[in-house]
Short mmCIF file of C-alpha atoms in Angstrom, two decimals:
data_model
loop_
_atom_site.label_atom_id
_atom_site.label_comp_id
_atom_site.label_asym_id
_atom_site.label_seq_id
_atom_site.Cartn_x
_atom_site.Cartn_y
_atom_site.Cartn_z
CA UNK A 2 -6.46 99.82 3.18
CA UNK A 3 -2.89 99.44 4.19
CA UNK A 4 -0.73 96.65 2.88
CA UNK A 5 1.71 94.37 4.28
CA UNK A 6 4.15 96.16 6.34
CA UNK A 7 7.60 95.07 6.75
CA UNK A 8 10.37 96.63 9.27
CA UNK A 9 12.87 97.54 9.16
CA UNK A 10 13.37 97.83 5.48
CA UNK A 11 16.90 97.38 5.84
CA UNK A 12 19.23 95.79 8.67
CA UNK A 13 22.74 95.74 8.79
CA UNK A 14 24.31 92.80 11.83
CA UNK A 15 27.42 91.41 12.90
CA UNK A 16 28.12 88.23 12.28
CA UNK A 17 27.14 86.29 15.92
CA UNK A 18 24.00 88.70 16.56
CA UNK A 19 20.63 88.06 16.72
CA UNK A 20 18.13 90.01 15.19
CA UNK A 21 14.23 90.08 14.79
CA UNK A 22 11.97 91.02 11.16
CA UNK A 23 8.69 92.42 11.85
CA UNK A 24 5.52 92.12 9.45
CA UNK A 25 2.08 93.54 10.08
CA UNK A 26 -0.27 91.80 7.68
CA UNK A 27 -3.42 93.23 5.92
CA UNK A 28 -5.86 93.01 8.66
CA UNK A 29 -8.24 90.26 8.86
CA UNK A 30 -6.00 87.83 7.23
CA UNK A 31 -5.60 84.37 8.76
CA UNK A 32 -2.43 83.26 6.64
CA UNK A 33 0.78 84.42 7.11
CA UNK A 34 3.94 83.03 4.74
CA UNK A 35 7.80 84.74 5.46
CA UNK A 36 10.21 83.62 2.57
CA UNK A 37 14.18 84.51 2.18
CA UNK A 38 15.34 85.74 -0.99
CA UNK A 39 18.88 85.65 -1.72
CA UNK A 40 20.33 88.05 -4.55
CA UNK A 41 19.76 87.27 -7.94
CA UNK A 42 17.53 83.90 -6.74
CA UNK A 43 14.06 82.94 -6.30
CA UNK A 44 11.38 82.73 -3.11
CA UNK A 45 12.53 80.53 -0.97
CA UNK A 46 9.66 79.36 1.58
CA UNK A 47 10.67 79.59 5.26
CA UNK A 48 7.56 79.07 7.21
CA UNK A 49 3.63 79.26 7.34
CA UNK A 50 0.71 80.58 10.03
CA UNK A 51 -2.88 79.71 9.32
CA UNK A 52 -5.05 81.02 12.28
CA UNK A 53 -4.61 79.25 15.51
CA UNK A 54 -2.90 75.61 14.01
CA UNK A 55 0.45 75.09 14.65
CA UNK A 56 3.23 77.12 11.88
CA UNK A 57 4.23 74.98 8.88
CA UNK A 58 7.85 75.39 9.49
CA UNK A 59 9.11 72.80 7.46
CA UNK A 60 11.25 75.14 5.09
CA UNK A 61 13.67 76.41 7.96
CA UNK A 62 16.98 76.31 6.81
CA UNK A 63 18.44 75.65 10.67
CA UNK A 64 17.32 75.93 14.38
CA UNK A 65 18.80 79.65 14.28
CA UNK A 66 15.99 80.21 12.53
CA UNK A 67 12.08 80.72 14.52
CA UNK A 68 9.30 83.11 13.86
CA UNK A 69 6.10 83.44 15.88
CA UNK A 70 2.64 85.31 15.54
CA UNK A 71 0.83 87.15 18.44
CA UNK A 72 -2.54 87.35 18.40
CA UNK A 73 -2.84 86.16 14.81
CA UNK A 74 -1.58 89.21 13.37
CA UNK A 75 1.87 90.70 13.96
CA UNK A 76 4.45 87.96 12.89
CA UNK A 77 8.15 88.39 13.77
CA UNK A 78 11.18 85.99 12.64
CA UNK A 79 14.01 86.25 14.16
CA UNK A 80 17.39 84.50 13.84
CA UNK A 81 19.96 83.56 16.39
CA UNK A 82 23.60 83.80 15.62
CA UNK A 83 23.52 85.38 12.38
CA UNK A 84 26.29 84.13 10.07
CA UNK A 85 26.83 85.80 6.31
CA UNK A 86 25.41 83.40 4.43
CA UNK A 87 21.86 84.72 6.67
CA UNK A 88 22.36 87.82 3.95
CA UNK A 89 19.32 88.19 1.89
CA UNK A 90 15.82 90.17 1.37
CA UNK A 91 12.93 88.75 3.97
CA UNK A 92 9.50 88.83 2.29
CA UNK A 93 6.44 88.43 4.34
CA UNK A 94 3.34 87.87 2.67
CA UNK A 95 -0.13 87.29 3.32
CA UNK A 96 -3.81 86.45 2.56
CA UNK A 97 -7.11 86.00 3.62
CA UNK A 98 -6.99 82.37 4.30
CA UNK A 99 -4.68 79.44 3.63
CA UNK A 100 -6.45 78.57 0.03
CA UNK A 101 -5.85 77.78 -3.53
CA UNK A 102 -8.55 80.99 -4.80
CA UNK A 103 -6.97 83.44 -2.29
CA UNK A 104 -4.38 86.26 -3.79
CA UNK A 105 -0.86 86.50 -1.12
CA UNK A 106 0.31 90.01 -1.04
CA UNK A 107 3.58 90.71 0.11
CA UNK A 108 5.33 93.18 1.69
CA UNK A 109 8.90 95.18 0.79
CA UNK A 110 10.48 92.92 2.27
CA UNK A 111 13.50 93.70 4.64
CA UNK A 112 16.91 93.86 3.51
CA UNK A 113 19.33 91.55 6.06
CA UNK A 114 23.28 92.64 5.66
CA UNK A 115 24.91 90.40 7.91
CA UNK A 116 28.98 91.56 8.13
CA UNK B 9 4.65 69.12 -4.42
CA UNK B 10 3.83 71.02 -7.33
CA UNK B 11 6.69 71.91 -8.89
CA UNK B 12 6.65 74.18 -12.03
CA UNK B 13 9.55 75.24 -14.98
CA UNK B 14 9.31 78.52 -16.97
CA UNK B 15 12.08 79.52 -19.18
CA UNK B 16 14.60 81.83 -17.27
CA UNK B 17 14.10 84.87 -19.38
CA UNK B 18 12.44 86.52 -22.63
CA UNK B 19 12.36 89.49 -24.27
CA UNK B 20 9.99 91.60 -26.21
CA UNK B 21 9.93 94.83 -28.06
CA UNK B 22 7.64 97.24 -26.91
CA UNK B 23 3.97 97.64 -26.94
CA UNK B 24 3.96 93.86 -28.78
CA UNK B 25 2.20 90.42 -26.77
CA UNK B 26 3.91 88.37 -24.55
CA UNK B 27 3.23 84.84 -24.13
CA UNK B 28 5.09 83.71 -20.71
CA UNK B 29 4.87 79.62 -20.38
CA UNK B 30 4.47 77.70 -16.88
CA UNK B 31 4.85 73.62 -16.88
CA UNK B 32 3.12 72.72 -13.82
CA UNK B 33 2.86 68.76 -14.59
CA UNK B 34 2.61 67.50 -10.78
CA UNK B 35 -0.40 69.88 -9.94
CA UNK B 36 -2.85 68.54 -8.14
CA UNK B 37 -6.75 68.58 -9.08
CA UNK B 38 -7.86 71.21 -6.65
CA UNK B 39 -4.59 73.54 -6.87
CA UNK B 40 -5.51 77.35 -8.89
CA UNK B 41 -2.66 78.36 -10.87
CA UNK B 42 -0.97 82.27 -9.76
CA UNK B 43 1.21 83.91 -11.54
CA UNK B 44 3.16 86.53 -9.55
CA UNK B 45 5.44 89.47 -10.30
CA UNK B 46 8.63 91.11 -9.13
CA UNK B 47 9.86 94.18 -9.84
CA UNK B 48 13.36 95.46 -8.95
CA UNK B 49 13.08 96.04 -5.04
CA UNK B 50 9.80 95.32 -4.69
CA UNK B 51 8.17 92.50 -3.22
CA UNK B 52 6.61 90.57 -5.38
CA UNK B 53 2.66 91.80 -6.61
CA UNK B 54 -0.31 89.34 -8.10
CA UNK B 55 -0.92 89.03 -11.44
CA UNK B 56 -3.62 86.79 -12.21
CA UNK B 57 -4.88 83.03 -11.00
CA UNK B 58 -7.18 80.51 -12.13
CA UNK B 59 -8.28 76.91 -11.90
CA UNK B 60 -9.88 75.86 -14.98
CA UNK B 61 -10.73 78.29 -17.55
CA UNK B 62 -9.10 80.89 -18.92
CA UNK B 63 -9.00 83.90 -16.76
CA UNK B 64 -8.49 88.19 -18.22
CA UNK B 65 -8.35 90.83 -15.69
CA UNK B 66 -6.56 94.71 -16.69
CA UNK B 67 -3.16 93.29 -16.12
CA UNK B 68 -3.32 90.38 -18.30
CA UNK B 69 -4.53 87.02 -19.69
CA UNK B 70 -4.18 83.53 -18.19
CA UNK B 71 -4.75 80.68 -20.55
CA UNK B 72 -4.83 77.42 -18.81
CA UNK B 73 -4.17 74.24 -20.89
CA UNK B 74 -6.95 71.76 -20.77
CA UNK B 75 -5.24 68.86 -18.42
CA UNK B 76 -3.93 72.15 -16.88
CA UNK B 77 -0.10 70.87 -16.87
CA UNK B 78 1.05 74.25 -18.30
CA UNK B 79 -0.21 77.19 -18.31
CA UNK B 80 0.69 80.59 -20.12
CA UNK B 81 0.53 84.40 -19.40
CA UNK B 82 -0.35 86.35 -21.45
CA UNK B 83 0.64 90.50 -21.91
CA UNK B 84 -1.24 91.98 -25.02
CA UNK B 85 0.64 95.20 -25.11
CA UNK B 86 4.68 94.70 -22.83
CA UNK B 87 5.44 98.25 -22.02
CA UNK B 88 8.55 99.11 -20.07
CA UNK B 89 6.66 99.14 -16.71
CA UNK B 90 6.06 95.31 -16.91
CA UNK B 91 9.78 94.56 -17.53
CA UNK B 92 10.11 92.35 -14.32
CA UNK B 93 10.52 88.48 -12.68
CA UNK B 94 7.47 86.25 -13.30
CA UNK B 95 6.49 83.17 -11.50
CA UNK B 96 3.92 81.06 -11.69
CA UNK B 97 2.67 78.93 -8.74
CA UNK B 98 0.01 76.04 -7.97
CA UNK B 99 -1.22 77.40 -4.90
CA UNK B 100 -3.84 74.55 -2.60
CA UNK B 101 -5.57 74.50 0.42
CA UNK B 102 -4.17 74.31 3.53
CA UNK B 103 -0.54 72.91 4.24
CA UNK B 104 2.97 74.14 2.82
CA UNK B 105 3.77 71.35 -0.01
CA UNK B 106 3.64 73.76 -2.78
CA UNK B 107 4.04 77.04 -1.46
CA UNK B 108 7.66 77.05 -3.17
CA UNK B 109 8.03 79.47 -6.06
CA UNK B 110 10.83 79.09 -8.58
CA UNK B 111 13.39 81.15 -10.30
CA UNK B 112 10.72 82.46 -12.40
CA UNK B 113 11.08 84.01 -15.91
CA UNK B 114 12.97 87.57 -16.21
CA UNK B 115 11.23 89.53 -18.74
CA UNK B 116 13.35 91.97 -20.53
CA UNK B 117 11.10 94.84 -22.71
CA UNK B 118 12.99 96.24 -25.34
CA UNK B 119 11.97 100.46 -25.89
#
């Protein structure tokens, strides 16, 4: 079956604009996770969906930041008033449920230039 | 939260084991251990997980240490295709404490 989706893979912004990430998880699974990575650095966590309970967000960076998730499937994050330092690779991932024994699969990620 | 350290990068010749360590002293009793890998623009892909005992699947080895503070990964034969970023990660139940992955460990192959 299909993976995690991403789109776009790549976004180029002005600085001020607001934009919106897309994901598309495997289908059937409950948990969703987006994290930022900047270049050269590790997965930094952003925010996590498990079914219908309210989103973990506790690792947004700043109220620019929000993401949602429709019908428990179809996540998107967007960010208000992008500023450079917003620059980085956005990596959705998910998994069946929101447990230790479950695998996360990720997606390509999408590439945020912000100018 | 379950914070782990891995050395920020190794090397190894080609076609020879690789033993990649994971510290994961603050893990808590019910947390599996992943390990995780990144290629160069890719997201990142599973490796291997486990919770107690050691763990072998095609890609690899885990071997857990018995108060399961550190764990390492093991890849019998490195090849070029597995030159990449490696993180481990105590992954729980529900809630977002230790859903943080670190720097990881750059593995470098040598042909």
């Amino acid at each position: 079956g299909a993976g995690v989706s991403q789109s776009p893979s790549n976004k180029v912004t002005e600085k001020g604009k607001d934009v919106e990430l897309r994901c598309d998880p495997i289908s059937g699974h409950t948990a969703l996770y987006w994290y930022r990575q900047s270049l050269g650095q590790g997965l930094e966590f952003l925010i996590y969906f498990q079914g219908n309970s309210a989103p973990d967000k506790s690792g947004l960076p700043s109220d620019r930041f929000s993401a949602e998730r429709t019908g428990g499937s179809v996540s998107t994050l967007t960010i208000q008033r992008t500023q450079q330092e917003d620059s980085a690779v956005y990596l959705c991932a998910s998994s069946r449920r929101a447990a230790g024994y479950e695998k996360l699969f990720f997606g390509s990620g999408t590439q945020l230039s912000v100018l | 939260d379950a914070k782990t350290t891995q050395p920020n990068s190794m090397e190894s010749n080609e076609e020879e084991p690789v033993h990649l360590p994971c510290n994961h002293s603050t893990i808590s009793g019910t947390d599996y251990i992943h390990w995780y890998r990144q290629l160069p623009s890719q997201g990142p892909e599973y490796v291997i997980h486990g919770l107690t005992s050691n763990v072998n699947n095609r890609m690899a080895s885990l071997a857990i240490a018995e108060d399961r503070k550190s764990s390492t990964l093991i890849l019998h034969r490195a090849t070029l295709r597995d030159a990449a970023v490696y993180y481990c990660i105590p992954l729980g139940g529900t809630g977002a404490n230790n859903l943080f992955f670190g720097t990881g460990t750059r593995l470098t192959v040598i042909p």
